[in-house]
PDB file of C-alpha atoms in Angstrom:
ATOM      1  CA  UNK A   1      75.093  54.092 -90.723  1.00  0.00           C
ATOM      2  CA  UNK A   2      72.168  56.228 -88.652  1.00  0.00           C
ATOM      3  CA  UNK A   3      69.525  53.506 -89.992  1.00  0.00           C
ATOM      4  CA  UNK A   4      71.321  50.725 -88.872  1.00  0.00           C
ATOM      5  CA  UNK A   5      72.202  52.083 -85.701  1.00  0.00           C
ATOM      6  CA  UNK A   6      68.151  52.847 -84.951  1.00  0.00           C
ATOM      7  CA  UNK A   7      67.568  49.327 -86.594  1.00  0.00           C
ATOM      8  CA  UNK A   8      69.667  47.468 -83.791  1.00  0.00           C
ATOM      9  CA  UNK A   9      68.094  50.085 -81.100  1.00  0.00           C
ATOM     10  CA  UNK A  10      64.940  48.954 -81.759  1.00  0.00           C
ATOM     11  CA  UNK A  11      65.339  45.508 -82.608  1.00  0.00           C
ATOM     12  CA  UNK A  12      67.176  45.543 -78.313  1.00  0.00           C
ATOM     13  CA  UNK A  13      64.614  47.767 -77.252  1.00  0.00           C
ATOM     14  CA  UNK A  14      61.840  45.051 -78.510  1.00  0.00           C
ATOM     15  CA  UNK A  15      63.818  42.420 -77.023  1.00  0.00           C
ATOM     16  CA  UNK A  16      64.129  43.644 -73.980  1.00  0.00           C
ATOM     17  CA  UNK A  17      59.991  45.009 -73.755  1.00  0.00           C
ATOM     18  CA  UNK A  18      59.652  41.122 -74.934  1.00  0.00           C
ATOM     19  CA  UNK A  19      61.112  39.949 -71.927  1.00  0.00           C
ATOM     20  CA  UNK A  20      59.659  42.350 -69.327  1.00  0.00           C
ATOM     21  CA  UNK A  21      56.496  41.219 -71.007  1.00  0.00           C
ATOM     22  CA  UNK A  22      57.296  37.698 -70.697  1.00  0.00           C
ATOM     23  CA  UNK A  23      58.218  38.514 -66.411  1.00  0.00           C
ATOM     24  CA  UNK A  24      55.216  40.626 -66.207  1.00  0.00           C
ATOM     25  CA  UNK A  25      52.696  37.880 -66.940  1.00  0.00           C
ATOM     26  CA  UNK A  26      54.981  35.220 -65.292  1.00  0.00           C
ATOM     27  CA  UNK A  27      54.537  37.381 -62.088  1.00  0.00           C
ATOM     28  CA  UNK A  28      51.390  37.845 -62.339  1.00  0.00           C
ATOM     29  CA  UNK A  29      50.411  33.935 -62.747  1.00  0.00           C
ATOM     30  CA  UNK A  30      52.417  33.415 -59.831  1.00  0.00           C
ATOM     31  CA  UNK A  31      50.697  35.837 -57.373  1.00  0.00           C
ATOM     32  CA  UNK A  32      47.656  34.510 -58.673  1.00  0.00           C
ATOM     33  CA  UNK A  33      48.848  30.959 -57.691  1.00  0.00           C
ATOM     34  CA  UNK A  34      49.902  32.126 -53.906  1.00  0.00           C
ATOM     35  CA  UNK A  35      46.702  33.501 -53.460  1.00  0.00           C
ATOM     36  CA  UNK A  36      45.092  30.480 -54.401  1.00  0.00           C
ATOM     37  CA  UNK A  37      47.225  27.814 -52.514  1.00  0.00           C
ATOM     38  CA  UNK A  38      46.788  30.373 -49.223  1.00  0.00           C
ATOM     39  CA  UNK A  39      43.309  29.512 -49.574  1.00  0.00           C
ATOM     40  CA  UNK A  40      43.574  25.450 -49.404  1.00  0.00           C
ATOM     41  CA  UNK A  41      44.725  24.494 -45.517  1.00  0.00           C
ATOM     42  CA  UNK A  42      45.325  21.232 -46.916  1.00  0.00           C
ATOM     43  CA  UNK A  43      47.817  21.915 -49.226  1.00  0.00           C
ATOM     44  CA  UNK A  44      49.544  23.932 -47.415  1.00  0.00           C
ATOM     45  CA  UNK A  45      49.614  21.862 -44.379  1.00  0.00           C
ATOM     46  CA  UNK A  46      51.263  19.228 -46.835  1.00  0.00           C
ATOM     47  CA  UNK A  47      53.267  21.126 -48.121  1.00  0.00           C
ATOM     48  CA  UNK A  48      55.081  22.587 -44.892  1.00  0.00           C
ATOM     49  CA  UNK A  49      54.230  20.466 -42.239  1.00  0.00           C
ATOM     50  CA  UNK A  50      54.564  16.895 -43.545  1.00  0.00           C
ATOM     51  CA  UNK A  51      58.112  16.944 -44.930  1.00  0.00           C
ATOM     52  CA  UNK A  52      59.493  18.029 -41.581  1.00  0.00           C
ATOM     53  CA  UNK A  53      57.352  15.477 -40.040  1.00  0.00           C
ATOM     54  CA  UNK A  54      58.625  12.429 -42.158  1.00  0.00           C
ATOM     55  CA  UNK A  55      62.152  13.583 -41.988  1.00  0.00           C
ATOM     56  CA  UNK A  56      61.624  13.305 -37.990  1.00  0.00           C
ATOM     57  CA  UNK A  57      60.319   9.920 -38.537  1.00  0.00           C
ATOM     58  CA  UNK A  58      62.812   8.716 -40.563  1.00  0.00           C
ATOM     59  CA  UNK A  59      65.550  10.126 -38.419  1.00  0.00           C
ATOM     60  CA  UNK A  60      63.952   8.086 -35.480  1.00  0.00           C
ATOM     61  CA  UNK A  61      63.341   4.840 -37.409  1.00  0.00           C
ATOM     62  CA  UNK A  62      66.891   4.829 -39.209  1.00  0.00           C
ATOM     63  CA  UNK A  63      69.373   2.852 -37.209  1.00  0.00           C
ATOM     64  CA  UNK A  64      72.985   3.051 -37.882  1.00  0.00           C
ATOM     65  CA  UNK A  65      73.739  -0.373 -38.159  1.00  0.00           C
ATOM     66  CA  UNK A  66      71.520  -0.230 -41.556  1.00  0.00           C
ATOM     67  CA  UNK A  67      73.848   2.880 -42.848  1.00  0.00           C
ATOM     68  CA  UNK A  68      77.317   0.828 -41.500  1.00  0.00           C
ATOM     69  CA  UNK A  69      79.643   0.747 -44.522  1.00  0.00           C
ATOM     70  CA  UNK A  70      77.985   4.086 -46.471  1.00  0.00           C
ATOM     71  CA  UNK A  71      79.789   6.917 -44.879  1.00  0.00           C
ATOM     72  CA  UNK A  72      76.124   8.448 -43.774  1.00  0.00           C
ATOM     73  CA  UNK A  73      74.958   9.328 -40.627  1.00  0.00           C
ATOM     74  CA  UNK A  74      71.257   8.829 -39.531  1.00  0.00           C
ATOM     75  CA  UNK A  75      71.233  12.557 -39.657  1.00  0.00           C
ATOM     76  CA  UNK A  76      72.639  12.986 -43.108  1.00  0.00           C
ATOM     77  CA  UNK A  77      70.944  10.288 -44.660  1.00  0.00           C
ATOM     78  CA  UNK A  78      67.498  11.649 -42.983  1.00  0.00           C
ATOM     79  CA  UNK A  79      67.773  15.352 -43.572  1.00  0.00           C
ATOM     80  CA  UNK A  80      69.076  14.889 -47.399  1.00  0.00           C
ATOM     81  CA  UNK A  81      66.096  12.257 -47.971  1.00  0.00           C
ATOM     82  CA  UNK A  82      64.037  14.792 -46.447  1.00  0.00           C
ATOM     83  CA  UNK A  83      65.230  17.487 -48.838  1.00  0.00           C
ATOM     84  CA  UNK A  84      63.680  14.418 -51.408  1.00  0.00           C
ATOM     85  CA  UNK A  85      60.345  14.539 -49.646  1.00  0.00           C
ATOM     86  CA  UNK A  86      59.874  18.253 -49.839  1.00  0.00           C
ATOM     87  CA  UNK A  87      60.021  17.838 -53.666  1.00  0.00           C
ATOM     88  CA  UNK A  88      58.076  15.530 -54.156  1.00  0.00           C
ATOM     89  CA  UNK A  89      55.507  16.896 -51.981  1.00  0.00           C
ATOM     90  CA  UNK A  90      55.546  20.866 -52.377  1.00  0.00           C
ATOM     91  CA  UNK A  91      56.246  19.850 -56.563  1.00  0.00           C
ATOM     92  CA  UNK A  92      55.186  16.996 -57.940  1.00  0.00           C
ATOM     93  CA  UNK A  93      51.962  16.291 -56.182  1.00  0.00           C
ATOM     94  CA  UNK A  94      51.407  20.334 -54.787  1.00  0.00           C
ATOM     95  CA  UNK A  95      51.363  20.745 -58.659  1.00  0.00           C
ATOM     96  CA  UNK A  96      49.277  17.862 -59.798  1.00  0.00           C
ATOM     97  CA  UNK A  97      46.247  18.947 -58.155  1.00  0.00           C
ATOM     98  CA  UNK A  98      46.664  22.632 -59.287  1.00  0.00           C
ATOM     99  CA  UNK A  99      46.803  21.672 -62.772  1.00  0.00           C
ATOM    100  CA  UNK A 100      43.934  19.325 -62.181  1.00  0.00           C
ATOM    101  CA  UNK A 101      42.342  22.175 -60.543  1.00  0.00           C
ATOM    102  CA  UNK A 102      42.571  24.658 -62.921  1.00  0.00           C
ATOM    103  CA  UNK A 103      42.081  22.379 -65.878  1.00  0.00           C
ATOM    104  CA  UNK A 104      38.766  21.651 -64.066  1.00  0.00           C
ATOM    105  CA  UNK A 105      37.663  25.298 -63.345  1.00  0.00           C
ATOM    106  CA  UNK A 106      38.586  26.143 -66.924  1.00  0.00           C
ATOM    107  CA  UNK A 107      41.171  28.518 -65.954  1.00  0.00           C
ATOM    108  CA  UNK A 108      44.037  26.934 -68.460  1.00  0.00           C
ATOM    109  CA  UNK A 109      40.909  27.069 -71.218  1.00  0.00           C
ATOM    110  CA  UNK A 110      40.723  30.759 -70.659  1.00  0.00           C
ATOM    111  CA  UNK A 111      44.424  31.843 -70.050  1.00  0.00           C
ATOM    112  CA  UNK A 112      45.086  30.252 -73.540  1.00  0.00           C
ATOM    113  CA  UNK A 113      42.304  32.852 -75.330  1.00  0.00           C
ATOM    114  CA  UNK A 114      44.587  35.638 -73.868  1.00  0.00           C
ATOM    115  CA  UNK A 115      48.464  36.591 -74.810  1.00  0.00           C
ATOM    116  CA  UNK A 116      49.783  34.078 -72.492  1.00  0.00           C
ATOM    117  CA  UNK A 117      51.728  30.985 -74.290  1.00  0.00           C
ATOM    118  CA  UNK A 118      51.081  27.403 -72.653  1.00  0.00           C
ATOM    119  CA  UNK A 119      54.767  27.192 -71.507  1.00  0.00           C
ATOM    120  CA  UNK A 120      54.218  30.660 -69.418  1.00  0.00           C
ATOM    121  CA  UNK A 121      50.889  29.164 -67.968  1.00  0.00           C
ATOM    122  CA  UNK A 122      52.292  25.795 -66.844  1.00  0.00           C
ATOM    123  CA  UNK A 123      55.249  27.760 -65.526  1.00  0.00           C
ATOM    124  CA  UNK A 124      53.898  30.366 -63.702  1.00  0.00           C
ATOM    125  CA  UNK A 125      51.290  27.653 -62.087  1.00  0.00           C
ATOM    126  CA  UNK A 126      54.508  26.031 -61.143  1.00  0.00           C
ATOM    127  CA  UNK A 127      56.507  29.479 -59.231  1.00  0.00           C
ATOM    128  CA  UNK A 128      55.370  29.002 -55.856  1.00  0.00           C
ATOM    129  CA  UNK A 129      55.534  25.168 -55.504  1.00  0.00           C
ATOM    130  CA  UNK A 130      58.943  25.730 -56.450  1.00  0.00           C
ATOM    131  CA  UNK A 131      59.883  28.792 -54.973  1.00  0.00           C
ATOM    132  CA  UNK A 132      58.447  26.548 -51.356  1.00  0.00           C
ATOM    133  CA  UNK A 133      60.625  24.031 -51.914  1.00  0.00           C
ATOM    134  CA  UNK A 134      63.523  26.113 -52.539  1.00  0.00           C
ATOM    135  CA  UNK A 135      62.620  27.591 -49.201  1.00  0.00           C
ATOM    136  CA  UNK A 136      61.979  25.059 -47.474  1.00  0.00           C
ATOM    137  CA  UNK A 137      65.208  23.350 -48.494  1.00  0.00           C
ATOM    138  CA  UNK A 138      67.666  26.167 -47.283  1.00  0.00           C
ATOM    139  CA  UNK A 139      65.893  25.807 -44.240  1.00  0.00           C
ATOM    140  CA  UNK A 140      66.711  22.132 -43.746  1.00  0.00           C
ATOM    141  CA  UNK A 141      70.652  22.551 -44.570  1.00  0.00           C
ATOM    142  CA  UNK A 142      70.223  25.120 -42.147  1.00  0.00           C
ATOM    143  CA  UNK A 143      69.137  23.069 -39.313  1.00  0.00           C
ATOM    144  CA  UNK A 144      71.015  20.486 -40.299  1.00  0.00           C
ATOM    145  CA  UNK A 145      74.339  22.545 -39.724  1.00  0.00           C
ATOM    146  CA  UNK A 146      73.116  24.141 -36.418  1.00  0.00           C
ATOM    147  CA  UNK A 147      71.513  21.584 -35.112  1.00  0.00           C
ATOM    148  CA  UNK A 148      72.256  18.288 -35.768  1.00  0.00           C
ATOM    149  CA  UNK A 149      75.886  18.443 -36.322  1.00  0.00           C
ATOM    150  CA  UNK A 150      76.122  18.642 -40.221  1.00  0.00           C
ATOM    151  CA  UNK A 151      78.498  20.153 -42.387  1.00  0.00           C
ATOM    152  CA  UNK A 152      78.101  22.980 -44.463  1.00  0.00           C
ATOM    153  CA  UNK A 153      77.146  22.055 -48.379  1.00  0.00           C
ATOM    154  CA  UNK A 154      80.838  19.779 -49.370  1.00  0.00           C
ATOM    155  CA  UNK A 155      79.831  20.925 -52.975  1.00  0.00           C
ATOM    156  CA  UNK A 156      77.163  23.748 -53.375  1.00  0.00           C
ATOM    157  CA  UNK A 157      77.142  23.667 -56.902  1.00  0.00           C
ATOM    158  CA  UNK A 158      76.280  20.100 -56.911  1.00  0.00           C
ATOM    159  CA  UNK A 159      73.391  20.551 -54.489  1.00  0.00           C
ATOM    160  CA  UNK A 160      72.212  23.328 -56.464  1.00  0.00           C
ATOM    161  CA  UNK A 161      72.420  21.683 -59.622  1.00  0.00           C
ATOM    162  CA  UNK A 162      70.210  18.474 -58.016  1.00  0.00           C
ATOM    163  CA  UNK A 163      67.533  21.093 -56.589  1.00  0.00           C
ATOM    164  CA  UNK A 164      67.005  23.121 -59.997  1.00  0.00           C
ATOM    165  CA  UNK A 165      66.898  19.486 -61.934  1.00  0.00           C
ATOM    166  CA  UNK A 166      64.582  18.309 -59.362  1.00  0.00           C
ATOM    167  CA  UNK A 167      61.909  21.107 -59.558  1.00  0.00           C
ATOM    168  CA  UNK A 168      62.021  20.909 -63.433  1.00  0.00           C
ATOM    169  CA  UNK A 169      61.712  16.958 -63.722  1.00  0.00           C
ATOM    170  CA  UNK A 170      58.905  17.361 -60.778  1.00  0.00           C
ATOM    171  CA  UNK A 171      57.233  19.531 -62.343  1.00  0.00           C
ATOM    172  CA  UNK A 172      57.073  18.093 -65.652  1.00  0.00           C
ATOM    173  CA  UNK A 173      56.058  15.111 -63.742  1.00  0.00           C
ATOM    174  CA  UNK A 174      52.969  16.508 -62.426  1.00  0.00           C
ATOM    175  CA  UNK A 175      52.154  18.029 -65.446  1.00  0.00           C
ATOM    176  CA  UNK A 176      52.567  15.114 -67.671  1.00  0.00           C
ATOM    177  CA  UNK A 177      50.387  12.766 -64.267  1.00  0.00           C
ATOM    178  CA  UNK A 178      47.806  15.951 -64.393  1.00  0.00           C
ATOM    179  CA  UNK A 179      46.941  14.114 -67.776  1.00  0.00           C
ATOM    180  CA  UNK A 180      45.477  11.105 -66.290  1.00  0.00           C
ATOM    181  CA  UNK A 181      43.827  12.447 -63.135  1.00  0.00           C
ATOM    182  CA  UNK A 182      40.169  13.085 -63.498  1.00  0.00           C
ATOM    183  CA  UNK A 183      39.386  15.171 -60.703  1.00  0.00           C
ATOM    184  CA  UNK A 184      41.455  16.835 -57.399  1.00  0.00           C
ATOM    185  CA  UNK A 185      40.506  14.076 -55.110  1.00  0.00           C
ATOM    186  CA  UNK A 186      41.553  11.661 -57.279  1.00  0.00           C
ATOM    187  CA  UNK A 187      45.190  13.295 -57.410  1.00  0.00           C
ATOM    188  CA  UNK A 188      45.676  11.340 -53.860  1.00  0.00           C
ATOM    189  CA  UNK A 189      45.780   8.455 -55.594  1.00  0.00           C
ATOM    190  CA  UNK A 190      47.680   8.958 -59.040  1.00  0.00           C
ATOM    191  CA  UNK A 191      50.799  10.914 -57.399  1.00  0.00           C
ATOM    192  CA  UNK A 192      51.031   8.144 -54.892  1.00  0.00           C
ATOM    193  CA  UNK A 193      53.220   5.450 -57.231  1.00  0.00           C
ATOM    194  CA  UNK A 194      56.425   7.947 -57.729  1.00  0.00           C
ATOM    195  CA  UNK A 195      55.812   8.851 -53.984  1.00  0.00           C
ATOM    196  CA  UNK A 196      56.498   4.970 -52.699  1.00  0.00           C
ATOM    197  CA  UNK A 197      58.332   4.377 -55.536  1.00  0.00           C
ATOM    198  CA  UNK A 198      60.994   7.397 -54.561  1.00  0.00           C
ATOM    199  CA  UNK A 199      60.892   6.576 -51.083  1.00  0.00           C
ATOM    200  CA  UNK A 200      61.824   3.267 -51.359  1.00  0.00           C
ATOM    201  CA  UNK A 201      64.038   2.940 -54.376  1.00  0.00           C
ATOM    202  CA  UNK A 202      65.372   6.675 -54.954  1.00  0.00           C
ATOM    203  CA  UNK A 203      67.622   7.121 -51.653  1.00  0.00           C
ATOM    204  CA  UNK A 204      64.703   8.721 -49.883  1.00  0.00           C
ATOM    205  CA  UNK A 205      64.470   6.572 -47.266  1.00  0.00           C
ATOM    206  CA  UNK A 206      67.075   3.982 -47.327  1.00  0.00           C
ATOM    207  CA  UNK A 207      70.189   4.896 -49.658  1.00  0.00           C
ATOM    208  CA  UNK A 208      71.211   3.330 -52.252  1.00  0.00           C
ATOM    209  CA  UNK A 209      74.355   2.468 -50.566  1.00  0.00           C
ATOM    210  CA  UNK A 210      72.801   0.364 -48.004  1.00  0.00           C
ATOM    211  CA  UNK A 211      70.679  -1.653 -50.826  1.00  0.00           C
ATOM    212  CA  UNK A 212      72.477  -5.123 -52.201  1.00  0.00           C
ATOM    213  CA  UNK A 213      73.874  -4.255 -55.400  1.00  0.00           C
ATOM    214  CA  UNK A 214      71.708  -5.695 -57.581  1.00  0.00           C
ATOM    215  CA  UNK A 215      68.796  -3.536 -56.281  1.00  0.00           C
ATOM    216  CA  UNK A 216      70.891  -1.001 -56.317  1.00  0.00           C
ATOM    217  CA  UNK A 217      71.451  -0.896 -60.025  1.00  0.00           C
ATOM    218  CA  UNK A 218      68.168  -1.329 -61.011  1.00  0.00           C
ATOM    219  CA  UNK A 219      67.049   1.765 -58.413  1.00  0.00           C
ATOM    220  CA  UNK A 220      69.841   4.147 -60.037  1.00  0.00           C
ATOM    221  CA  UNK A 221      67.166   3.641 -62.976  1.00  0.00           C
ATOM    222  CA  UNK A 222      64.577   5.520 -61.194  1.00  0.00           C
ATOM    223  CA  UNK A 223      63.048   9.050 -62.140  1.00  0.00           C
ATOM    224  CA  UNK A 224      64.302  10.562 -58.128  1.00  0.00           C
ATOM    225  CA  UNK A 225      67.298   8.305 -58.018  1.00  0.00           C
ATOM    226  CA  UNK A 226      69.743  10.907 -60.099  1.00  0.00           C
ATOM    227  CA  UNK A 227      68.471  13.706 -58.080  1.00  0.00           C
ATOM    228  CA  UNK A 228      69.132  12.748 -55.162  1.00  0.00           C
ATOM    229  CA  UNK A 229      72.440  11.315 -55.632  1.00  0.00           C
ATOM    230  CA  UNK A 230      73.306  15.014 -56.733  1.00  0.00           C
ATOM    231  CA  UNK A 231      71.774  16.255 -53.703  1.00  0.00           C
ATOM    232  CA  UNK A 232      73.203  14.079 -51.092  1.00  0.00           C
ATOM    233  CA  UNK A 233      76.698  14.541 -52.956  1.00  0.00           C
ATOM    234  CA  UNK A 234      76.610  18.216 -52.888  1.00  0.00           C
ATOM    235  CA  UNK A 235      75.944  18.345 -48.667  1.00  0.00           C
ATOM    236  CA  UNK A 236      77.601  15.252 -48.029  1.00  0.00           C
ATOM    237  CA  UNK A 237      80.125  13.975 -50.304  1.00  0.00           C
ATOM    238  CA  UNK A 238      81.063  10.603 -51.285  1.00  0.00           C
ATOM    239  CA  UNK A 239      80.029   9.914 -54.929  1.00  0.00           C
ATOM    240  CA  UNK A 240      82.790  10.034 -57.299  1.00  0.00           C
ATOM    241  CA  UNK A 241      82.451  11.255 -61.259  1.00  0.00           C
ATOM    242  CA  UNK A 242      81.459   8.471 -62.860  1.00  0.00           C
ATOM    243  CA  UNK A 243      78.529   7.741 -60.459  1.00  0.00           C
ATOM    244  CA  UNK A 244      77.521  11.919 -60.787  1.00  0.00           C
ATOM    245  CA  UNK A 245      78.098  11.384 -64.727  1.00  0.00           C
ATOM    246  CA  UNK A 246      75.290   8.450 -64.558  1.00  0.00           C
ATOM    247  CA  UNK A 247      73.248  10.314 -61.829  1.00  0.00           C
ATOM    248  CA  UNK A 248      72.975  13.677 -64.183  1.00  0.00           C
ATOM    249  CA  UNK A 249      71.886  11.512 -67.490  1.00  0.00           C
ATOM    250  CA  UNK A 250      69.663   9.368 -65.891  1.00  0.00           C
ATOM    251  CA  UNK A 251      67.894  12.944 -64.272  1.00  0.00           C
ATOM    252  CA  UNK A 252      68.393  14.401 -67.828  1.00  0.00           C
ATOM    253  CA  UNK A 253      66.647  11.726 -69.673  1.00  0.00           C
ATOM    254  CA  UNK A 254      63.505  11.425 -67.196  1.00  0.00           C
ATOM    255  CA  UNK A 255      63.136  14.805 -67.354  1.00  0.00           C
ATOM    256  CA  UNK A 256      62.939  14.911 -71.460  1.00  0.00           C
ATOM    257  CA  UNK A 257      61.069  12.271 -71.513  1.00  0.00           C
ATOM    258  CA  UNK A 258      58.600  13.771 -69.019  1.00  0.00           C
ATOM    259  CA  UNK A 259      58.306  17.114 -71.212  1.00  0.00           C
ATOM    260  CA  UNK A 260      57.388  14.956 -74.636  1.00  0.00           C
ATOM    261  CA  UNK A 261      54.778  13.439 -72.558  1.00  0.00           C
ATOM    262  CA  UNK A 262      53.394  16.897 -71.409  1.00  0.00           C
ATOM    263  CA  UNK A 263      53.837  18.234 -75.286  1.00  0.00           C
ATOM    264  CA  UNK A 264      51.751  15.212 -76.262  1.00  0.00           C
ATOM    265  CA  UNK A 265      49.409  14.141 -73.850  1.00  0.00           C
ATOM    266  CA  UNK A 266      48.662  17.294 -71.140  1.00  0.00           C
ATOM    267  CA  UNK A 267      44.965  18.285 -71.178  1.00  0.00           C
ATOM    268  CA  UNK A 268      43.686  21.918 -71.716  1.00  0.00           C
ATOM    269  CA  UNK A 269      40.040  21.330 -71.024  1.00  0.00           C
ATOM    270  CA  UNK A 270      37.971  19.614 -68.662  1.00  0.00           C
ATOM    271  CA  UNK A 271      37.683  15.947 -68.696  1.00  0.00           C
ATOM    272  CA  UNK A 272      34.613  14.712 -69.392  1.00  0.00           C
TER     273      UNK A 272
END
């Protein structure tokens, strides 16, 4: 009896010094990380500045005769698409050029020589592109309820389960697009097909409502269409289970497939 009680004491105390371990170098990776996107301007100017500055633009070129039969206001369907654009702009293509740039500085070749595993180092890159996002998201259902006449979240869990899918699929995204960009600079240019591609056929811009149905269906296809149809149905309302049942698979199954193509094809070492 006394040697199986130590033997379970130990084998929890390991466990437990695994995972404090396992937090210990996440957090570290991820103050590294903040440090490092202080230090680019641009980055963070795109990431903070130019979702709110889209989701004014949209707001001001939406009309409501477009949204006339979907339920949405040109507030709703603006500040929800918005919550789209922060995504894909503080995650996916934030996190496309920090892979790219650490690939390129050799800092993924040397974290691997260390204790680190390759899931801890793509994750802890990740931390503050999501934990941004995250922020910047409560702070546009906040203004959306104080200022521009919102209701609160109809469904929080919804919304919440639509952020935490969208950060994951995102980021596996970038990771998975890190493998075929050569160098930072040309980041600009390989992030920008799911960025017109989201906008225009995910809800970002125009919802999926307002399309004709046959664009519609084929749109619902779309890596950021099941996202955002969680998203906008946990602040707003409106979709009914079915449509949340195709929303979440579709999400589900980009988001797998995105993580094969990461086990397979993400690069370690500099291209050459």
């Amino acid at each position: 009896m006394t040697s199986t009680t130590t033997s379970t004491t130990g084998t929890t105390g390991t466990g437990a010094a695994a995972g404090t371990t396992v937090r210990g170098r996440l957090t570290a990776l991820g103050r590294a990380e903040v440090s490092l996107l202080a230090r680019n301007r641009t980055a963070v100017f795109v990431s903070l500045l130019m979702p709110a500055a889209m989701v004014l633009a949209m707001k001001s070129a939406l009309k409501q005769s477009v949204l006339d039969g979907t339920g949405l206001s040109v507030a709703g369907a603006a500040l929800t698409g918005g919550i789209g654009i922060v995504l894909i702009q503080a995650v996916y293509m934030n996190l496309v050029s920090s892979y790219v740039a650490r690939r390129e500085d050799l800092v993924l070749k040397r974290l691997r020589t260390g204790e680190v595993t390759d899931p801890e180092i793509l994750v802890g890159t990740a931390l503050p592109s999501v934990a941004l996002a995250l922020a910047q998201t409560v702070v546009i259902v906040v203004a959306g309820t104080a200022f521009f006449g919102l209701a609160a979240p109809q469904r929080p869990e919804l919304l919440l389960a639509g952020l935490l899918l969208g950060v994951v699929l995102l980021a596996a995204l970038a990771a998975a697009t890190s493998a075929v960009t050569r160098t930072v600079q040309t980041s600009q240019l390989t992030t920008l097909p799911l960025f017109f591609i989201s906008m225009m056929g995910s809800g970002l811009f125009v919802p999926l409502e307002a399309m004709p149905d046959p664009m519609a269906s084929v749109c619902e296809l779309l890596p950021v269409t099941g996202v955002m149809t969680l998203v906008r149905t946990g602040w707003l309302g409106g979709a009914g289970g079915s449509d949340l049942l195709v929303a979440a698979v579709t999400a589900l199954a980009w988001t797998g497939f995105a993580v094969f193509a990461v086990q397979r094809r993400f690069r370690w070492d500099p291209r050459r």
